[in-house]
């Protein structure tokens, strides 16, 4: 018991001691250097408290993720249908709740100190004006958001009883690591667009990897160990090159051997190199069926990952060399210079790379092809048209990510509309025709009793979740798809979103997801949560067309959209904003209607094909004698004929004469007497 507890505490104790010493050394060294302009009034005590609170918040966040990962990665299929959590898992969830409370408390306590430290002031100056600092400091807003999400997690965790819900909470916990990263050092200076994208993928990979390493039991079985090993390999493949790219950005051409920030970058990269060597060694041990040394390596791995998290805390107290390099307005907003105006020939030329979208496209294509390959190796088939649709959709995303479309989409409204239409209306229409969820369900088998629960089990449970059934209502999706245009461009939100690379990328992801949700209802080949008939789908598409046209008209007739942002770019070739907006409105109208028309044609083709398949099934059933509906109809006609023949004088059972004469009454009375 003691050895188990010591193994669990070792990474945290080593990380706490090493990071605290590193923070002290970093603050001591940094305050001996010339201060940044505007930071002459920095307070060492405020910096120290801010760093220690940041350390506690970071470690508490990792500990929370570790508790959740311990539930998610080690759960096995039981006898129940809903993957209920057992007592050990519920104990871990209780631990996650306590850790989430600590995470929220440390993050909230950090808010005033981070506001003061980031602004180069003492906390006594920031506290009386905390509201103003909150409105003007991104990192402070990020920590406040982290505190809120951590508190919500602590409130929700006690009510979790199923494995899929635990998976959802783990995903939320990993994602909430991003705000404090994308608003930190990587968001400033020339090249910050690439550095921010690299930081996003690295943070997600390392957070999931760290949670898995810290969550492994003392003696994990072979299945759990192999699952962790695969996760670690994927994370390492992403994290090491990303960390190198970020280091190149932060050092801004200075030597990595320089004291201060250079040393911290070397330590971070060195830790990842050691982790890579450990992963290779564990691979050999697993191949040679030596699990005990492989498990011991996981303990070392956990220590190194906690130290890597500590390095990020230390770096928050150091000034990157990039901060001392003068930057232009374009570099401040975009991360790069755009010296010449765009031309339509630019559509064919390579330009500034959108690293995040490009990596997303490559990953999605790779995963899809792996699924198809798995089916083929099993002897199953997969429609080539679906594969072509998937490749075509992500090829469109990759194209706008590496061509000058992305480069100029951040500088002019007209080119932004080209990007918007491609991500929101072009690529998603192809992607939903590929049936990725169907492929996943066919390529991966559900866990049997006693086996580890897998991604397929999580997806299957998610598709049947009541919350998804409500949130996936076609009316809500339609309102989100149509309303996003008006909310973003006609409320002033666009001007704010475009000023930061992270929010610009969030907008791009939003375009892609909302477009996919909308087209999934209309023409998606995956089974929807709320199936609707084809005639309703046709109305679903046609109902969006006038609202899209109204939006284009509103753009053509509204005041200059994003004027503050575009003016702040200080382009030497800046176009007339009103004229460029007119072009953007026309593009929104034309490029938006074309995909909707194409989707309508695709829907009609699906409708015709569905009716044709139904007719063929009916014919086959009739020919084989399995369909009795026609026989029943013929028997009904024969019975009517027999009943007619059985009536005297050609009368039917209802009293009406076959030859067209007026019916006669069946009983006596005045009517009967009159007839006689």
XYZ file of C-alpha atoms in Angstrom:
676
model
C 0.000 0.000 0.000
C 2.806 2.372 0.917
C 4.726 1.579 -2.257
C 1.611 2.237 -4.339
C 1.032 5.586 -2.658
C 4.705 6.502 -3.019
C 4.601 5.680 -6.724
C 1.514 7.840 -7.145
C 3.011 10.787 -5.244
C 6.518 10.617 -6.722
C 5.789 12.587 -9.934
C 3.979 15.323 -8.007
C 6.655 15.704 -5.332
C 9.486 15.795 -7.853
C 7.583 18.221 -10.045
C 6.623 20.477 -7.143
C 10.160 20.760 -5.802
C 11.808 21.180 -9.205
C 9.263 23.704 -10.491
C 9.363 25.792 -7.317
C 13.139 25.978 -7.564
C 12.881 26.833 -11.252
C 10.345 29.595 -10.585
C 12.594 31.143 -7.939
C 15.595 31.025 -10.270
C 13.597 32.425 -13.201
C 12.236 35.386 -11.226
C 15.652 36.132 -9.765
C 17.275 36.062 -13.192
C 14.517 37.979 -14.985
C 14.463 40.870 -12.515
C 18.204 41.275 -13.046
C 17.556 41.973 -16.751
C 16.359 45.247 -18.319
C 12.551 45.313 -17.988
C 10.186 45.399 -20.917
C 8.852 48.810 -21.792
C 5.824 49.454 -19.618
C 6.884 46.858 -17.032
C 9.206 49.059 -15.041
C 6.892 48.820 -11.998
C 6.827 45.014 -11.856
C 6.721 43.539 -8.357
C 8.801 40.404 -7.561
C 6.443 39.345 -4.757
C 3.438 39.527 -7.080
C 5.328 37.526 -9.708
C 6.275 34.859 -7.162
C 2.737 34.426 -5.835
C 1.359 34.378 -9.385
C 3.852 31.681 -10.373
C 3.093 29.507 -7.334
C -0.663 29.787 -7.876
C -0.149 28.979 -11.555
C 1.844 25.929 -10.468
C -0.945 24.751 -8.153
C -3.625 25.337 -10.789
C -1.623 23.510 -13.468
C -0.895 20.497 -11.275
C -4.462 20.367 -9.928
C -5.748 20.381 -13.503
C -3.451 17.501 -14.449
C -4.478 15.588 -11.331
C -8.154 16.026 -12.217
C -7.520 14.737 -15.723
C -5.580 11.792 -14.297
C -8.526 10.759 -12.119
C -10.915 10.955 -15.064
C -8.470 9.121 -17.337
C -8.166 6.348 -14.766
C -11.883 5.722 -15.216
C -11.941 6.065 -18.994
C -8.841 4.088 -19.964
C -9.309 1.094 -17.665
C -13.083 0.534 -17.884
C -14.237 -2.850 -19.168
C -17.506 -4.132 -20.548
C -19.693 -5.561 -17.811
C -23.044 -7.270 -17.872
C -25.042 -4.045 -18.138
C -25.932 -2.379 -21.403
C -25.044 1.193 -20.411
C -21.476 0.625 -19.154
C -22.236 1.489 -15.543
C -19.257 2.487 -13.400
C -18.184 0.125 -10.637
C -17.085 1.009 -7.124
C -13.380 1.567 -7.968
C -14.353 3.908 -10.797
C -16.783 5.800 -8.553
C -13.999 6.226 -5.992
C -11.840 7.775 -8.695
C -14.669 10.076 -9.688
C -14.921 11.225 -6.075
C -11.196 11.949 -6.128
C -11.645 13.854 -9.387
C -14.287 16.012 -7.703
C -11.934 17.043 -4.885
C -9.140 17.761 -7.332
C -11.445 19.814 -9.553
C -12.393 21.937 -6.540
C -8.704 22.615 -5.938
C -8.222 23.384 -9.617
C -11.061 25.902 -9.573
C -9.893 27.523 -6.329
C -6.281 27.928 -7.479
C -7.351 29.302 -10.872
C -9.724 31.802 -9.278
C -7.121 32.935 -6.751
C -4.671 33.420 -9.608
C -6.918 35.883 -11.486
C -5.892 39.150 -9.744
C -2.243 38.139 -9.499
C -2.096 37.157 -13.166
C -3.737 40.449 -14.151
C -1.123 42.391 -12.208
C 1.865 40.252 -13.223
C 0.952 40.270 -16.923
C 0.579 44.065 -16.844
C 3.856 44.574 -14.970
C 2.238 45.933 -11.805
C 1.851 45.013 -8.157
C -1.315 43.185 -7.158
C -2.246 46.089 -4.887
C -2.634 48.216 -8.019
C -4.731 45.658 -9.883
C -7.206 44.740 -7.142
C -9.057 48.092 -6.963
C -9.451 48.062 -10.770
C -9.869 44.334 -11.308
C -12.838 44.735 -13.647
C -10.787 46.892 -16.029
C -7.937 44.384 -15.965
C -10.348 41.534 -16.678
C -11.686 43.320 -19.732
C -8.222 44.085 -21.109
C -6.072 41.032 -20.252
C -6.615 37.831 -22.235
C -4.629 35.545 -19.955
C -6.648 36.687 -16.952
C -9.874 35.982 -18.820
C -8.509 32.543 -19.689
C -7.801 31.693 -16.052
C -11.241 32.908 -15.022
C -12.797 30.667 -17.679
C -10.676 27.769 -16.418
C -11.920 28.369 -12.873
C -15.542 28.360 -14.027
C -15.195 25.140 -16.050
C -13.302 23.401 -13.239
C -16.038 24.385 -10.785
C -18.718 23.047 -13.139
C -16.791 19.780 -13.435
C -16.640 19.489 -9.653
C -20.425 19.913 -9.518
C -21.174 17.418 -12.303
C -18.736 14.634 -11.407
C -20.678 13.314 -8.356
C -23.670 12.550 -10.572
C -21.740 10.567 -13.192
C -22.626 6.887 -13.221
C -21.839 5.779 -16.785
C -18.615 5.431 -18.727
C -19.634 7.562 -21.758
C -20.325 10.527 -19.475
C -16.875 10.123 -17.938
C -15.413 10.202 -21.450
C -17.234 13.465 -22.138
C -15.911 15.053 -18.938
C -12.367 13.978 -19.793
C -12.658 15.583 -23.234
C -13.921 18.808 -21.645
C -11.063 18.741 -19.153
C -8.477 18.345 -21.907
C -10.000 21.122 -24.020
C -10.044 23.582 -21.123
C -6.238 23.385 -21.041
C -6.188 25.463 -24.235
C -7.346 28.983 -23.218
C -4.402 29.673 -20.925
C -1.968 28.464 -23.604
C -3.243 30.234 -26.724
C -3.355 33.582 -24.892
C 0.183 33.315 -23.467
C 3.638 33.878 -25.009
C 2.824 32.101 -28.269
C 0.218 34.725 -29.168
C 2.627 37.646 -29.615
C 4.907 38.624 -32.497
C 5.805 37.579 -36.006
C 4.928 33.938 -36.615
C 2.480 33.710 -33.732
C -0.104 32.146 -36.055
C 2.052 29.064 -36.593
C 3.205 28.990 -32.972
C -0.355 29.168 -31.654
C -1.478 26.316 -33.903
C 1.504 24.233 -32.810
C 0.741 25.015 -29.166
C -2.860 23.859 -29.614
C -1.968 20.416 -30.955
C 0.899 20.026 -28.480
C -1.256 20.965 -25.492
C -4.011 18.528 -26.431
C -1.526 15.724 -27.033
C 0.514 16.266 -23.863
C -2.569 16.732 -21.663
C -4.061 13.413 -22.791
C -0.677 11.687 -22.541
C 0.047 13.049 -19.049
C -3.402 12.091 -17.796
C -2.923 8.541 -19.049
C 0.560 8.152 -17.544
C -0.505 9.537 -14.165
C -3.648 7.387 -14.120
C -2.133 3.962 -14.731
C -2.446 1.592 -11.777
C 0.660 0.167 -10.168
C 0.276 -3.136 -11.998
C -1.688 -2.443 -15.183
C -2.656 -5.438 -17.265
C -1.273 -5.905 -20.754
C -4.291 -4.391 -22.524
C -4.199 -1.163 -20.501
C -0.440 -0.860 -20.923
C -0.639 -1.322 -24.686
C -3.444 1.255 -24.916
C -1.333 3.777 -23.006
C 1.682 2.980 -25.163
C -0.238 3.687 -28.366
C -1.575 6.949 -26.949
C 1.908 7.980 -25.862
C 3.312 7.257 -29.313
C 0.714 9.400 -31.064
C 1.169 12.223 -28.559
C 4.937 12.113 -28.933
C 4.644 12.239 -32.715
C 2.764 15.530 -32.359
C 4.405 17.071 -29.300
C 8.108 16.904 -30.175
C 8.023 18.722 -33.553
C 5.470 21.184 -32.161
C 7.706 22.032 -29.212
C 10.665 22.577 -31.562
C 8.587 24.885 -33.773
C 7.410 26.857 -30.747
C 10.990 27.134 -29.523
C 12.153 28.540 -32.861
C 9.369 31.117 -32.682
C 10.063 32.107 -29.066
C 13.835 32.471 -29.465
C 13.465 34.718 -32.554
C 16.848 33.765 -33.954
C 18.787 33.872 -30.681
C 20.882 30.947 -29.496
C 19.120 28.253 -27.530
C 22.211 28.102 -25.324
C 21.545 31.620 -24.058
C 20.651 31.793 -20.346
C 17.107 32.423 -19.276
C 14.477 31.552 -21.832
C 16.898 29.615 -24.022
C 17.660 27.267 -21.142
C 13.954 26.659 -20.518
C 13.382 25.780 -24.184
C 16.305 23.358 -24.110
C 14.940 21.696 -20.973
C 11.481 21.303 -22.537
C 12.841 19.793 -25.746
C 15.266 17.640 -23.752
C 12.439 16.205 -21.655
C 10.538 15.270 -24.801
C 13.644 13.613 -26.247
C 14.014 11.562 -23.054
C 10.356 10.619 -23.298
C 10.917 9.504 -26.895
C 13.845 7.319 -25.856
C 11.754 5.830 -23.065
C 8.949 5.091 -25.498
C 11.332 3.270 -27.840
C 12.739 1.242 -24.949
C 9.260 0.310 -23.751
C 8.372 -0.791 -27.278
C 11.221 -3.299 -27.184
C 10.208 -4.515 -23.743
C 6.613 -5.050 -24.826
C 7.710 -6.936 -27.933
C 9.928 -9.186 -25.815
C 7.051 -9.787 -23.347
C 8.753 -8.095 -20.402
C 5.906 -6.081 -18.874
C 7.441 -5.390 -15.443
C 10.296 -3.144 -16.679
C 7.823 -1.548 -19.095
C 5.552 -0.623 -16.182
C 8.469 0.890 -14.288
C 9.191 3.079 -17.283
C 5.680 4.510 -16.973
C 6.612 5.897 -13.541
C 9.639 7.640 -15.019
C 7.472 8.827 -17.887
C 4.974 10.366 -15.459
C 7.761 12.231 -13.650
C 9.100 13.654 -16.921
C 5.631 14.766 -18.033
C 4.972 16.557 -14.735
C 8.357 18.264 -15.101
C 7.348 19.301 -18.631
C 4.239 20.942 -17.191
C 6.455 22.646 -14.633
C 8.642 24.092 -17.378
C 5.621 25.906 -18.808
C 5.050 27.496 -15.390
C 8.686 28.586 -15.208
C 8.511 30.054 -18.714
C 5.567 32.228 -17.677
C 8.021 34.205 -15.528
C 10.554 34.691 -18.315
C 10.424 37.149 -21.201
C 10.865 35.388 -24.566
C 13.353 37.045 -26.929
C 10.444 37.381 -29.371
C 8.922 40.034 -27.088
C 11.903 42.335 -27.621
C 11.678 42.230 -31.431
C 9.739 45.190 -32.907
C 6.636 44.175 -34.826
C 4.341 45.800 -37.328
C 0.577 46.019 -37.096
C 0.229 43.160 -39.568
C 2.559 40.950 -37.536
C 0.657 41.873 -34.399
C -2.713 40.836 -35.827
C -1.768 38.213 -38.419
C 1.677 36.947 -37.523
C 3.029 37.744 -40.997
C 3.381 40.536 -43.546
C 1.219 40.876 -46.653
C 3.133 43.318 -48.864
C 1.087 43.064 -52.084
C -2.640 43.034 -52.889
C -4.388 39.801 -53.894
C -5.437 38.810 -57.367
C -7.677 36.058 -58.635
C -4.569 34.322 -59.960
C -3.520 34.045 -56.305
C -6.055 31.262 -55.909
C -3.585 28.944 -57.613
C -0.482 29.988 -55.673
C 0.850 28.707 -52.339
C 0.669 31.125 -49.444
C 0.781 31.321 -45.676
C -0.099 27.948 -44.169
C -2.974 27.499 -41.757
C -1.226 24.815 -39.755
C -4.181 23.785 -37.611
C -6.593 23.206 -40.501
C -3.905 21.442 -42.529
C -3.055 19.043 -39.691
C -6.751 18.423 -39.106
C -7.269 17.555 -42.771
C -4.270 15.209 -42.845
C -5.365 13.472 -39.632
C -8.953 12.995 -40.797
C -7.889 11.574 -44.151
C -5.431 9.225 -42.477
C -7.970 7.908 -39.968
C -10.600 7.396 -42.659
C -8.226 5.465 -44.908
C -7.174 3.314 -41.958
C -10.815 2.431 -41.410
C -11.302 1.547 -45.075
C -8.140 -0.554 -44.991
C -9.383 -2.411 -41.928
C -12.621 -3.262 -43.742
C -10.788 -4.461 -46.843
C -8.440 -6.670 -44.816
C -11.498 -8.226 -43.217
C -12.996 -8.940 -46.630
C -15.682 -6.257 -46.459
C -16.263 -3.556 -49.051
C -16.749 0.183 -48.756
C -18.229 2.398 -51.502
C -15.545 4.212 -53.448
C -17.824 7.182 -53.873
C -17.850 7.751 -50.136
C -14.076 7.615 -49.975
C -13.869 10.066 -52.870
C -16.285 12.431 -51.108
C -14.188 12.345 -47.932
C -10.966 12.968 -49.803
C -12.601 15.764 -51.806
C -13.974 17.524 -48.740
C -10.702 17.522 -46.856
C -8.791 18.366 -50.029
C -10.864 21.550 -50.180
C -9.977 22.323 -46.556
C -6.295 21.609 -47.194
C -6.318 23.727 -50.336
C -7.631 26.853 -48.631
C -5.147 26.169 -45.813
C -2.002 26.205 -47.945
C -2.954 28.548 -50.768
C -3.156 32.317 -50.688
C -6.858 32.024 -49.915
C -6.014 31.768 -46.208
C -3.278 34.384 -46.430
C -5.605 37.031 -47.841
C -8.732 35.857 -45.995
C -7.364 37.677 -42.955
C -6.731 40.933 -44.814
C -9.825 41.552 -46.962
C -13.505 40.868 -46.415
C -14.014 39.561 -49.939
C -11.382 36.846 -49.582
C -12.670 36.053 -46.124
C -16.023 35.237 -47.725
C -14.315 32.835 -50.123
C -12.824 31.017 -47.130
C -16.113 31.113 -45.235
C -18.094 29.583 -48.087
C -15.474 26.865 -48.598
C -15.436 25.840 -44.934
C -19.123 26.299 -44.169
C -20.873 25.265 -47.383
C -18.417 23.553 -49.707
C -16.351 21.020 -47.768
C -19.087 19.897 -45.317
C -21.441 18.981 -48.172
C -18.875 16.452 -49.372
C -17.851 15.205 -45.937
C -21.356 14.146 -44.878
C -21.657 12.034 -48.037
C -18.699 9.940 -46.840
C -20.426 8.356 -43.819
C -17.512 8.581 -41.352
C -19.569 7.417 -38.363
C -20.873 4.423 -40.292
C -17.302 3.574 -41.259
C -16.170 3.772 -37.643
C -18.982 1.524 -36.467
C -18.211 -1.034 -39.164
C -14.432 -0.929 -38.803
C -14.325 -1.232 -35.013
C -15.999 -3.954 -32.994
C -17.821 -3.328 -29.734
C -16.111 -4.497 -26.583
C -17.229 -7.888 -25.350
C -17.733 -8.729 -21.731
C -14.457 -8.245 -19.873
C -12.782 -6.276 -22.681
C -11.693 -2.647 -22.495
C -14.336 -0.203 -23.679
C -13.274 1.526 -26.882
C -13.966 4.534 -29.059
C -16.744 2.634 -30.822
C -18.518 2.071 -27.531
C -18.273 5.781 -26.718
C -19.642 6.771 -30.133
C -22.461 4.237 -29.916
C -23.451 5.508 -26.490
C -23.213 9.104 -27.651
C -25.490 8.492 -30.623
C -28.121 7.107 -28.307
C -27.799 9.839 -25.684
C -30.940 11.812 -24.903
C -29.001 15.096 -24.814
C -27.730 14.540 -28.350
C -31.258 13.690 -29.448
C -32.463 17.056 -28.137
C -29.508 19.164 -29.276
C -29.512 17.466 -32.674
C -33.046 18.545 -33.492
C -33.179 19.669 -37.151
C -34.840 22.964 -36.229
C -32.060 23.854 -33.776
C -29.382 22.944 -36.300
C -31.127 24.975 -38.995
C -31.338 27.993 -36.670
C -27.649 27.641 -35.781
C -26.625 27.354 -39.427
C -28.656 30.349 -40.584
C -28.299 32.448 -37.445
C -24.500 32.202 -37.358
C -24.265 34.454 -40.419
C -26.319 37.219 -38.864
C -24.802 36.926 -35.386
C -21.213 37.044 -36.572
C -21.312 39.693 -39.277
C -24.142 42.032 -38.309
C -23.508 42.489 -34.570
C -19.898 43.698 -34.371
C -18.661 40.290 -33.212
C -16.660 39.836 -36.411
C -14.459 42.833 -35.569
C -13.508 41.256 -32.234
C -13.003 37.698 -33.469
C -10.635 38.666 -36.279
C -8.173 40.420 -33.946
C -6.858 37.209 -32.382
C -5.547 34.149 -34.141
C -7.074 31.709 -31.653
C -10.545 33.212 -32.055
C -10.144 33.293 -35.838
C -9.357 29.578 -35.795
C -12.277 28.932 -33.470
C -14.499 30.674 -36.010
C -13.143 28.433 -38.785
C -13.831 25.283 -36.764
C -17.315 26.601 -36.023
C -17.972 27.101 -39.741
C -16.874 23.554 -40.497
C -18.840 21.876 -37.709
C -22.070 23.811 -38.204
C -21.967 23.187 -41.943
C -21.458 19.470 -41.341
C -24.368 19.333 -38.884
C -26.677 21.112 -41.314
C -25.801 18.994 -44.334
C -25.902 15.804 -42.268
C -29.609 16.400 -41.679
C -30.196 17.132 -45.365
C -28.059 14.622 -47.261
C -25.878 12.790 -44.735
C -25.524 9.046 -45.229
C -24.986 8.348 -41.523
C -28.183 7.444 -39.709
C -29.500 10.639 -38.078
C -30.750 10.845 -34.513
C -34.031 12.298 -35.792
C -34.757 10.888 -39.269
C -37.046 13.013 -41.427
C -38.650 12.136 -44.790
C -37.148 13.307 -48.048
C -39.880 15.834 -48.695
C -39.122 17.455 -45.327
C -35.415 17.480 -46.191
C -36.204 19.310 -49.403
C -38.127 21.934 -47.465
C -35.249 22.046 -44.966
C -32.833 23.063 -47.717
C -35.178 25.424 -49.540
C -36.016 27.218 -46.290
C -32.376 28.272 -45.873
C -32.038 29.808 -49.339
C -34.038 33.017 -48.791
C -32.358 33.657 -45.444
C -28.965 33.272 -47.083
C -30.016 35.698 -49.800
C -31.302 38.165 -47.177
C -27.949 37.921 -45.414
C -26.085 38.764 -48.616
C -28.370 41.750 -49.175
C -27.774 42.875 -45.586
C -24.016 42.705 -46.150
C -24.351 44.759 -49.329
C -26.346 47.457 -47.554
C -24.812 47.541 -44.062
C -22.058 49.737 -42.681
C -18.463 48.629 -43.071
C -18.088 45.239 -41.375
C -14.879 44.798 -39.389
C -13.733 48.334 -40.158
C -11.773 48.651 -36.918
C -9.843 45.463 -37.581
C -9.115 46.109 -41.252
C -8.022 49.676 -40.571
C -5.721 48.468 -37.793
C -3.838 46.213 -40.215
C -2.320 49.340 -41.779
C -1.969 47.731 -45.217
C -0.007 49.779 -47.743
C -2.334 48.553 -50.489
C -5.526 48.676 -48.393
C -8.625 48.417 -50.622
C -11.664 50.613 -50.245
C -13.545 48.867 -47.440
C -17.006 49.665 -48.783
C -16.171 48.451 -52.290
C -14.501 45.310 -50.964
C -17.544 44.607 -48.813
C -19.738 44.857 -51.893
C -17.599 42.188 -53.548
C -17.796 40.077 -50.393
C -21.583 40.334 -50.302
C -21.860 39.296 -53.931
C -19.536 36.354 -53.312
C -21.576 35.333 -50.275
C -24.706 35.356 -52.424
C -23.264 33.504 -55.392
C -20.946 31.053 -53.637
C -23.587 30.344 -51.011
C -26.397 29.527 -53.426
C -24.341 27.153 -55.572
C -23.707 24.577 -52.809
C -27.362 24.702 -51.775
C -28.414 23.995 -55.350
C -25.920 21.154 -55.537
C -27.189 19.743 -52.252
C -30.757 19.935 -53.550
C -29.748 17.909 -56.603
C -27.976 15.381 -54.375
C -31.064 15.093 -52.189
C -33.321 14.500 -55.187
C -30.925 11.818 -56.402
C -31.005 10.171 -52.968
C -34.797 10.414 -52.930
C -35.110 8.806 -56.356
C -32.628 6.116 -55.400
C -34.504 5.389 -52.176
C -37.805 4.984 -54.025
C -36.153 2.800 -56.642
C -34.597 0.553 -53.995
C -37.937 0.268 -52.201
C -39.617 -0.745 -55.464
C -36.963 -3.377 -56.157
C -37.337 -4.795 -52.651
C -41.101 -5.007 -53.150
C -40.698 -6.760 -56.494
C -38.236 -9.263 -55.051
C -40.486 -9.958 -52.086
C -43.500 -10.430 -54.357
C -41.619 -12.757 -56.699
C -40.384 -14.826 -53.784
C -43.848 -15.016 -52.266
C -42.822 -13.127 -49.121
C -45.135 -10.178 -49.741
C -48.846 -10.970 -49.191
C -50.251 -7.471 -49.575
C -51.224 -8.030 -53.250
C -52.767 -11.408 -52.460
C -54.806 -9.844 -49.672
C -56.022 -7.138 -52.030
C -57.059 -9.718 -54.636
C -58.848 -11.762 -51.994
C -60.752 -8.667 -50.884
C -61.936 -8.037 -54.450
C -62.953 -11.676 -54.823
C -64.916 -11.538 -51.578
C -66.781 -8.433 -52.750
C -67.617 -10.189 -55.999
C -68.944 -13.249 -54.153
C -71.111 -11.092 -51.920
C -72.545 -9.289 -54.964
C -73.423 -12.572 -56.641
C -75.095 -13.785 -53.462
C -77.614 -10.859 -53.428
C -81.001 -11.298 -55.253
C -81.954 -9.045 -58.166
C -78.372 -7.863 -58.564
C -78.400 -5.888 -55.351
C -75.247 -5.243 -53.350
C -75.206 -5.632 -49.583
C -75.725 -1.881 -49.148
C -78.972 -1.981 -51.066
C -77.671 -0.284 -54.212
C -78.572 -1.884 -57.514
C -75.862 -2.944 -59.837
C -77.713 -1.604 -62.920
C -77.808 1.929 -61.489
C -81.472 1.971 -60.313
C -82.349 3.823 -57.112
C -81.882 1.760 -53.962
C -84.985 0.389 -52.247
C -85.671 0.444 -48.564
C -85.014 -2.753 -46.628
C -87.814 -2.264 -44.069
C -91.458 -1.215 -44.135
C -92.822 2.271 -43.642
C -93.989 5.074 -45.801
C -90.989 4.829 -47.975
C -91.637 1.162 -48.562
C -95.286 1.697 -49.343
C -94.495 4.428 -51.786
C -92.073 2.134 -53.560
C -94.680 -0.500 -53.935
